[in-house]
Structures are given as C-alpha cells and as structure tokens.
Amino acid sequence: MPIHFNDDIESQDMNIDGTPTRTLRTQPERGVIDIIDQTRLPHALHWVRVATLDEAAHAIRAMQVRGAPLIGVTAAYGLAIALASDSSDARLQHAAALLRSTRPTAVNLHWALARMENALSTVPTDERRAAAWAEAAAIAEEDVAQNAAIGRHGLGLFRQIARHQGTALNIMTHCNAGWLATVDWGTALSPVYAAYDAGLPVHVWVSETRPRNQGLLTAWELAQHGVPHTLIADNAAGILLRQGKVDAVIVGADRIAANGDVANKVGTYLKALACADNNIPFYVAAPRSTLDFACFDGAAIPIEERDGDEFRRVHGLDSRGVPSALSQLPDKEAVANPAFDVTPARLVTAIITERGVCPASREGLLGLYPEAKHG
Ligand code: MRU
C-alpha cells in the first residue's frame, strides 16, 4: 500500500539499495518471520529466520531487533510463533511472560503482548494460532500507518522552522528512531523522510550513541534514502547546539509517562538540557503504543541496565574488512551501562504522535487521547 505523506508526495516502503523493504518479512503459513540482524549493521545486511519462541526472545534480548515499536511487533509475532504446536492458555501465558522479560524499558513490548493476550484469551484454542498471526499483522500495519502520520505532523513543524531561514534545515537526532526501529518509516526520522521527500532541504546531525552505536544504523538508513547527514561523537552535540548549527533536535521514545516525562536512549537528557540552554526546540516523536498512562511520571519508568561488555568491547571491521571485536578495557574494570535516561517534560518542546502535536504534559497528552482519562 502506498503511504501518502501529503497531497503531492506519495511514497512506498523505505528502500534498501532502491528496493522497498520493511524490517520484518512474515510467512504465517510456515509459522516463521525473517528479521534484519541489526547487530551486524551497518557492515552487513543479514536476514535471520525466527522460527521458535526462544529465537524470538533471543532476537529481542540480544538486540537483533531493537527500537521500541519493532520490539513490540516482534514480540507479537513471537507469541504467534509460540502457538504453533500448543495454543493452550498455559502456553499463551508462558510465551507472553518469557517475551515480556526480555527488555524492561520500552513499554511497546508490554503493550503489544497485553493486546495479543486480550485478543486471544476469548478465542477457542483451535482458532488461536490464526487469530494470533492476524492480530500481530494488525499491530504491524498500525505501526506503519501511525509512523506515516507522525511524519506528516512533524513535517508541519519542520516547515514552520524552515520558513524562518534560507538554508537547509539542520536536524539533530540521537540513537536510531528510524525505519529500522519500527516496521516502516520510523518515529523521529519519519518527519525527516517526509521533509526530504517533500523537497525541503534537510541535513541530519547523527550522534554515534555509545556504547551500542545505534547512530551508525541511523546513518546507514539515511544513506539508503539519500538524506544528507553527518555523524558526530556524542560529546560533540553541545558545541554544535551552541554554535547555532542545529535548528531542532528530534528523538524517539521508549516510554512516555502520563505527565510527559520521556524515557529514551541514554544521552537524550543531555541533548535536551543543551537545547534548553540554547533555546532550540527539542521534539519527541512516538506512537500511542509508547505512551504509558499508568506510569505517573518518569521516576516510575524502569531503566534497563545492560551487560558491561557492551561498553568494554568495541566492534567494527578489521584491516581486512572482517567484522571483529576489540577489548578496550580489562574484563575486571567496573563499568555501569544504563541503556536509557529520562528527560523531564519541562525540557520537551512538544510530543508528536500519530494524532498530532501536543505539549509534554498530562493535559497535552489527554487532549490527544481523551479516552485515556477513563483508564
Ligand atoms: O536500545 P534500543 O536500541 O532498543 O533503544 C532504542 C531507542 O532508544 C529509540 O530511540 C526508541 O526506541 C525509539 S524507536 C522508534
């Protein structure tokens, strides 16, 4: 299905080498999905088959798939895969619990699994497998449509900023909240793609995002689409913001609390602080599945602490072009590796969702989602 960004722009799926591609390929009749192994990007594009519940849980935990919306969609398909030979209540609960335990911060995972369990609990067991594949597909299609809508709303904001200047729009982002982090289009990068496709001159500052270097994924997918961009070390963001080289920062989110506090990849908070100090808009783009109205504020958001080896080892290509890992620290060196941080709502200029743009506040979010007032 073509996605319409605005009246004059029409786009297909995002491209790899000019071929429209999504991050997941599904084969319900065979009970499997294929995913892009993001641990091997940007050095190699490698598809991996996920055919069991354990493989689905591993893919999420090991970050072969990553990014809040894609984690949720993969978990939904993981549940469908898990019901292949046993679709009993016990199997459903076991599979949901295992998938839920893979990563704590992105609420999309919990949202997708709750939606799957809700949809399936009243379905007779002999019809559950087909129903699970259908529900997972619905979640995936909604992700694509919602991200396209985020692109349209974000484009409106970018146009307003662009009107005030004659040069290319300079956008900064952190981590990867692009096509690779979702089924298609991305969240924070969807407005960037919409701007580029609409002919707005745009350039993206991409922060490396140590220690997992998701910025390299962002650079890779921007390059596939032809969007001009420049990679920077995370610590360079402050000087660029201070030098007036950035018109706006836009990031995704792993969980947005009811009061508008935003959990996103570690390092996001520092960018928001620097934006506030330099009067630069700081936008957060996320779909409904990232909003957690049950979470009072950011202090209640669980922050994932990942293995210190992610920090101790650096990955890349060796002098022969072969993927390799090097230790930059002795194994016994103490390291801390919090994967996310929380940006207080007061530092967020606005939240962009599929329903529109709102202030980062309880009132702002409920203005877009009035139905959430009643639980
Ligand atoms: O640890 P990751 O790579 O899964 O973290 C991803 C992020 O923090 C993204 O910014 C967030 O999930 C938004 S993705 C559209």
Coordinates of C-alpha atoms and ligand atoms in Angstrom, one line a residue:
M1 CA 0.0 0.0 0.0
P2 CA 1.4 3.4 -0.9
I3 CA 1.8 5.8 2.0
H4 CA 0.6 9.4 1.4
F5 CA 2.7 12.0 3.3
N6 CA 0.9 15.0 1.8
D7 CA -1.1 15.9 -1.2
D8 CA 1.8 16.0 -3.6
I9 CA 4.1 13.3 -2.1
E10 CA 3.5 9.6 -2.3
S11 CA 6.0 7.0 -1.1
Q12 CA 6.3 3.3 -0.9
D13 CA 8.2 1.4 1.9
M14 CA 11.7 2.6 2.8
N15 CA 14.4 1.5 0.5
I16 CA 17.5 -0.7 0.7
D17 CA 19.5 -0.3 -2.4
G18 CA 16.5 1.2 -4.1
T19 CA 14.2 -1.8 -3.1
P20 CA 11.2 -1.1 -1.0
T21 CA 11.7 -3.1 2.2
R22 CA 10.3 -3.5 5.7
T23 CA 12.2 -4.6 8.8
L24 CA 10.1 -7.8 9.0
R25 CA 9.0 -10.4 6.5
T26 CA 6.4 -12.8 7.6
Q27 CA 5.3 -16.3 6.5
P28 CA 2.3 -17.2 8.5
E29 CA 1.7 -20.4 6.6
R30 CA 5.2 -21.7 7.6
G31 CA 4.9 -20.1 11.1
V32 CA 8.1 -18.1 10.8
I33 CA 9.3 -14.5 10.3
D34 CA 12.5 -13.1 8.9
I35 CA 14.2 -10.1 10.6
I36 CA 17.2 -8.0 9.8
D37 CA 20.0 -8.8 12.3
Q38 CA 20.8 -5.2 13.4
T39 CA 23.8 -6.4 15.4
R40 CA 25.5 -6.8 12.0
L41 CA 24.6 -3.5 10.5
P42 CA 26.0 -1.3 9.1
H43 CA 28.7 -3.7 8.0
A44 CA 26.5 -6.4 6.7
L45 CA 22.8 -6.8 5.8
H46 CA 21.8 -10.2 7.1
W47 CA 18.3 -11.6 7.4
V48 CA 17.7 -14.1 10.2
R49 CA 14.9 -16.6 10.5
V50 CA 12.9 -16.6 13.7
A51 CA 11.0 -19.9 13.9
T52 CA 10.6 -20.6 17.7
L53 CA 9.6 -18.7 20.8
D54 CA 13.2 -18.9 22.2
E55 CA 14.5 -17.4 18.9
A56 CA 12.1 -14.5 19.2
A57 CA 13.0 -13.8 22.8
H58 CA 16.7 -14.0 21.9
A59 CA 16.3 -11.6 18.9
I60 CA 14.8 -9.0 21.3
R61 CA 17.2 -9.6 24.2
A62 CA 20.3 -9.6 22.0
M63 CA 19.1 -6.6 20.1
Q64 CA 19.0 -8.3 16.7
V65 CA 15.7 -6.3 16.6
R66 CA 15.6 -3.1 18.6
G67 CA 13.7 0.1 18.9
A68 CA 10.5 0.3 20.9
P69 CA 7.9 -0.2 18.2
L70 CA 9.8 -3.0 16.4
I71 CA 10.4 -4.8 19.7
G72 CA 6.6 -4.7 20.3
V73 CA 5.8 -6.0 16.8
T74 CA 8.4 -8.8 17.0
A75 CA 7.0 -9.9 20.4
A76 CA 3.6 -10.1 18.9
Y77 CA 4.8 -12.3 16.1
G78 CA 6.9 -14.3 18.7
L79 CA 3.7 -15.1 20.5
A80 CA 2.0 -16.2 17.3
I81 CA 5.1 -18.4 16.6
A82 CA 4.9 -19.9 20.1
L83 CA 1.4 -21.2 19.5
A84 CA 2.4 -23.4 16.6
S85 CA 2.1 -26.7 18.3
D86 CA 0.3 -25.8 21.5
S87 CA -2.2 -23.0 21.8
S88 CA -3.4 -23.6 25.3
D89 CA -3.9 -20.9 27.9
A90 CA -0.8 -22.2 29.7
R91 CA 1.3 -21.9 26.6
L92 CA 0.0 -18.4 25.9
Q93 CA 0.8 -17.2 29.4
H94 CA 4.3 -18.8 29.4
A95 CA 5.2 -17.3 26.0
A96 CA 3.9 -13.8 27.0
A97 CA 5.9 -14.0 30.3
L98 CA 9.1 -15.0 28.5
L99 CA 8.8 -12.3 25.9
R100 CA 7.9 -9.7 28.5
S101 CA 11.1 -10.5 30.4
T102 CA 13.4 -9.7 27.5
R103 CA 13.6 -5.9 27.9
P104 CA 12.1 -3.7 30.6
T105 CA 12.0 -0.1 29.4
A106 CA 10.2 0.0 26.0
V107 CA 6.5 -0.1 27.0
N108 CA 5.6 -1.0 23.4
L109 CA 6.7 -4.6 24.3
H110 CA 4.3 -4.8 27.2
W111 CA 1.6 -3.0 25.3
A112 CA 1.8 -5.4 22.3
L113 CA 1.8 -8.5 24.5
A114 CA -1.2 -7.3 26.5
R115 CA -3.1 -6.6 23.3
M116 CA -2.3 -10.0 22.0
E117 CA -3.3 -11.8 25.2
N118 CA -6.5 -9.7 25.3
A119 CA -7.4 -10.6 21.8
L120 CA -6.6 -14.3 22.1
S121 CA -7.9 -15.2 25.6
T122 CA -11.5 -15.4 24.4
V123 CA -10.7 -17.2 21.1
P124 CA -11.1 -21.0 21.1
T125 CA -7.7 -22.8 21.2
D126 CA -8.1 -24.4 17.8
E127 CA -8.5 -20.9 16.2
R128 CA -5.9 -19.2 18.3
R129 CA -2.9 -19.7 16.0
A130 CA -4.6 -18.0 13.0
A131 CA -6.0 -15.3 15.3
A132 CA -2.5 -14.6 16.7
W133 CA -1.0 -14.1 13.3
A134 CA -3.8 -11.8 12.3
E135 CA -3.5 -9.7 15.4
A136 CA 0.3 -9.4 15.1
A137 CA -0.2 -8.3 11.4
A138 CA -2.7 -5.7 12.5
I139 CA -0.2 -4.3 15.1
A140 CA 2.4 -4.2 12.4
E141 CA 0.2 -2.4 9.9
E142 CA -0.9 0.1 12.5
D143 CA 2.7 0.8 13.3
V144 CA 3.3 1.7 9.6
A145 CA 0.3 3.9 9.4
Q146 CA 1.0 5.7 12.7
N147 CA 4.6 6.4 11.8
A148 CA 3.5 7.8 8.4
A149 CA 1.1 10.1 10.3
I150 CA 3.9 11.2 12.7
G151 CA 5.8 12.1 9.6
R152 CA 3.0 14.3 8.3
H153 CA 2.6 16.1 11.7
G154 CA 6.4 16.5 12.1
L155 CA 6.7 17.9 8.6
G156 CA 4.3 20.7 9.5
L157 CA 6.6 21.7 12.4
F158 CA 9.7 21.4 10.2
R159 CA 8.1 23.6 7.5
Q160 CA 7.4 26.3 10.2
I161 CA 11.1 26.3 11.2
A162 CA 12.3 26.3 7.6
R163 CA 10.2 29.3 6.8
H164 CA 12.4 31.4 9.0
Q165 CA 15.6 30.6 7.2
G166 CA 17.0 30.3 3.7
T167 CA 19.4 27.4 4.3
A168 CA 18.9 23.7 4.8
L169 CA 17.1 22.6 7.9
N170 CA 19.6 21.2 10.3
I171 CA 18.1 18.5 12.5
M172 CA 19.9 16.6 15.2
T173 CA 18.9 13.1 16.4
H174 CA 20.1 10.6 18.9
C175 CA 20.1 6.8 18.7
N176 CA 18.1 5.2 16.0
A177 CA 14.4 6.1 15.9
G178 CA 14.1 5.5 12.2
W179 CA 12.8 2.9 9.8
L180 CA 15.0 0.2 11.5
A181 CA 13.4 0.8 14.9
T182 CA 9.9 0.2 13.6
V183 CA 8.2 -1.8 10.8
D184 CA 8.5 1.2 8.5
W185 CA 9.2 4.9 8.4
G186 CA 10.4 5.3 12.0
T187 CA 9.2 7.8 14.5
A188 CA 11.8 10.6 14.9
L189 CA 13.1 10.1 11.4
S190 CA 9.6 9.9 9.8
P191 CA 9.3 13.7 9.6
V192 CA 12.9 13.8 8.2
Y193 CA 12.0 11.5 5.4
A194 CA 8.7 13.4 4.8
A195 CA 10.7 16.6 4.6
Y196 CA 13.2 15.2 2.3
D197 CA 10.5 13.6 0.1
A198 CA 8.7 16.9 0.0
G199 CA 11.8 18.7 -1.3
L200 CA 12.7 20.6 1.9
P201 CA 16.5 20.8 2.1
V202 CA 17.4 18.9 5.2
H203 CA 20.6 17.7 6.8
V204 CA 20.8 15.5 9.9
W205 CA 23.4 15.5 12.7
V206 CA 23.6 11.9 13.9
S207 CA 25.1 11.2 17.2
E208 CA 27.0 8.0 17.5
T209 CA 25.1 6.8 20.6
R210 CA 27.7 4.9 22.6
P211 CA 28.0 2.1 23.6
R212 CA 25.8 0.3 21.1
N213 CA 26.3 2.9 18.3
Q214 CA 22.7 3.0 17.1
G215 CA 23.7 6.2 15.4
L216 CA 25.5 4.1 12.8
L217 CA 22.2 2.5 12.0
T218 CA 20.6 5.9 11.6
A219 CA 23.4 7.0 9.2
W220 CA 23.0 3.8 7.3
E221 CA 19.3 4.1 6.7
L222 CA 19.5 7.9 5.9
A223 CA 22.1 7.0 3.3
Q224 CA 19.9 4.3 1.8
H225 CA 17.2 7.0 1.4
G226 CA 19.7 9.7 0.2
V227 CA 19.2 12.1 3.1
P228 CA 22.3 14.3 3.7
H229 CA 23.7 13.6 7.2
T230 CA 26.9 13.8 9.3
L231 CA 27.9 11.5 12.2
I232 CA 29.2 13.1 15.4
A233 CA 30.6 11.8 18.6
D234 CA 28.0 12.0 21.3
N235 CA 30.1 14.6 23.2
A236 CA 30.1 17.0 20.1
A237 CA 26.4 17.7 20.4
G238 CA 26.8 20.5 22.9
I239 CA 29.2 22.6 20.8
L240 CA 27.0 22.2 17.7
L241 CA 23.9 23.3 19.5
R242 CA 25.8 26.3 21.0
Q243 CA 27.2 27.3 17.6
G244 CA 23.8 27.6 16.1
K245 CA 24.3 24.7 13.7
V246 CA 21.1 22.9 14.8
D247 CA 17.6 24.1 14.2
A248 CA 15.8 21.4 16.1
V249 CA 16.5 18.1 17.9
I250 CA 14.1 15.2 17.4
V251 CA 14.3 11.9 19.2
G252 CA 12.0 8.8 19.7
A253 CA 10.9 7.4 23.0
D254 CA 10.8 4.0 24.7
R255 CA 8.2 5.1 27.2
I256 CA 6.4 8.4 27.9
A257 CA 4.8 8.8 31.3
A258 CA 1.4 10.3 31.9
N259 CA 3.0 13.6 32.8
G260 CA 5.1 13.8 29.6
D261 CA 8.4 12.7 31.0
V262 CA 10.3 10.8 28.3
A263 CA 12.5 7.7 28.6
N264 CA 14.8 7.3 25.6
K265 CA 18.3 6.1 24.8
V266 CA 20.9 7.2 27.3
G267 CA 22.3 10.6 26.3
T268 CA 18.9 12.0 25.3
Y269 CA 18.6 14.0 28.5
L270 CA 22.0 15.8 27.9
K271 CA 20.8 16.9 24.5
A272 CA 17.5 18.2 25.9
L273 CA 19.5 20.2 28.6
A274 CA 21.7 21.7 25.9
C275 CA 18.7 22.6 23.8
A276 CA 17.0 24.4 26.7
D277 CA 20.2 26.4 27.3
N278 CA 20.4 27.4 23.7
N279 CA 16.7 27.9 23.0
I280 CA 16.5 25.2 20.4
P281 CA 13.3 23.1 20.1
F282 CA 13.5 19.6 21.4
Y283 CA 10.8 17.3 20.0
V284 CA 9.9 13.7 20.9
A285 CA 8.1 11.6 18.3
A286 CA 6.2 8.4 19.4
P287 CA 3.1 6.4 18.6
R288 CA 0.3 5.6 21.1
S289 CA 2.0 2.3 22.0
T290 CA 4.8 4.3 23.6
L291 CA 2.5 6.2 25.9
D292 CA 2.1 4.8 29.4
F293 CA -0.8 6.5 31.1
A294 CA -0.4 4.0 34.0
C295 CA 3.0 5.4 34.7
F296 CA 2.6 8.5 36.9
D297 CA 5.9 10.2 36.0
G298 CA 9.4 9.4 34.7
A299 CA 10.6 8.2 38.1
A300 CA 8.4 5.1 37.8
I301 CA 9.9 4.1 34.4
P302 CA 12.2 1.0 34.8
I303 CA 15.7 1.7 33.3
E304 CA 17.4 -1.2 31.7
E305 CA 20.9 -1.9 32.9
R306 CA 22.8 -3.8 30.2
D307 CA 25.9 -6.0 30.3
G308 CA 29.1 -4.1 30.9
D309 CA 30.7 -6.0 28.0
E310 CA 28.8 -3.7 25.6
F311 CA 31.0 -1.0 26.9
R312 CA 34.2 -3.0 27.4
R313 CA 34.3 -4.2 23.8
V314 CA 34.3 -2.1 20.6
H315 CA 33.0 -3.6 17.3
G316 CA 34.0 -2.8 13.7
L317 CA 35.8 -4.1 10.7
D318 CA 39.5 -5.1 11.0
S319 CA 42.1 -4.1 8.4
R320 CA 41.0 -7.0 6.2
G321 CA 37.4 -5.8 6.4
V322 CA 36.3 -8.6 8.6
P323 CA 33.8 -7.9 11.5
S324 CA 35.8 -8.0 14.8
A325 CA 35.6 -7.0 18.4
L326 CA 38.4 -5.4 20.4
S327 CA 38.6 -5.1 24.2
Q328 CA 39.1 -1.5 25.2
L329 CA 39.1 -2.4 29.0
P330 CA 40.2 -5.2 31.1
D331 CA 37.3 -7.6 32.0
K332 CA 37.5 -6.7 35.7
E333 CA 37.2 -3.0 35.1
A334 CA 34.0 -1.8 36.8
V335 CA 31.5 -0.2 34.3
A336 CA 28.0 1.0 34.5
N337 CA 25.8 0.6 31.4
P338 CA 22.3 2.2 31.9
A339 CA 20.7 1.9 28.5
F340 CA 18.1 4.7 28.9
D341 CA 17.6 8.0 30.7
V342 CA 14.6 10.2 31.5
T343 CA 14.1 13.7 30.1
P344 CA 11.7 15.7 32.3
A345 CA 8.7 17.0 30.5
R346 CA 9.7 20.6 31.1
L347 CA 12.6 20.2 28.7
V348 CA 10.4 18.8 25.9
T349 CA 9.1 21.4 23.4
A350 CA 6.4 19.1 22.1
I351 CA 5.4 15.5 21.6
I352 CA 4.5 14.4 18.1
T353 CA 2.2 11.4 17.8
E354 CA 0.0 9.9 15.1
R355 CA -2.8 12.1 16.4
G356 CA -0.9 15.4 16.2
V357 CA 1.4 17.6 18.2
C358 CA 0.8 18.3 21.9
P359 CA 2.6 19.9 24.9
A360 CA 4.6 17.4 27.0
S361 CA 2.1 17.4 29.9
R362 CA -0.7 15.4 31.3
E363 CA -3.2 17.8 29.8
G364 CA -1.4 17.8 26.5
L365 CA -1.4 14.1 26.2
L366 CA -5.0 13.7 27.4
G367 CA -6.0 16.4 24.8
L368 CA -4.9 14.0 22.1
Y369 CA -6.1 10.8 23.9
P370 CA -9.2 11.8 25.9
E371 CA -10.2 8.1 26.1
A372 CA -7.1 7.5 28.4
K373 CA -8.8 9.6 31.2
H374 CA -11.0 6.6 31.9
G375 CA -8.2 4.1 32.1
Ligands
MRU1 O1 18.2 0.0 23.0 P1 17.4 0.4 21.7 O2 18.3 0.4 20.5 O3 16.3 -0.6 21.5 O4 16.9 1.8 22.0 C1 16.2 2.4 21.0 C2 15.8 3.8 21.4 O5 16.1 4.3 22.5 C3 14.9 4.6 20.4 O6 15.2 5.9 20.4 C4 13.5 4.4 20.8 O7 13.2 3.0 21.0 C5 12.5 4.9 19.8 S1 12.5 3.9 18.4 C6 11.4 4.5 17.3

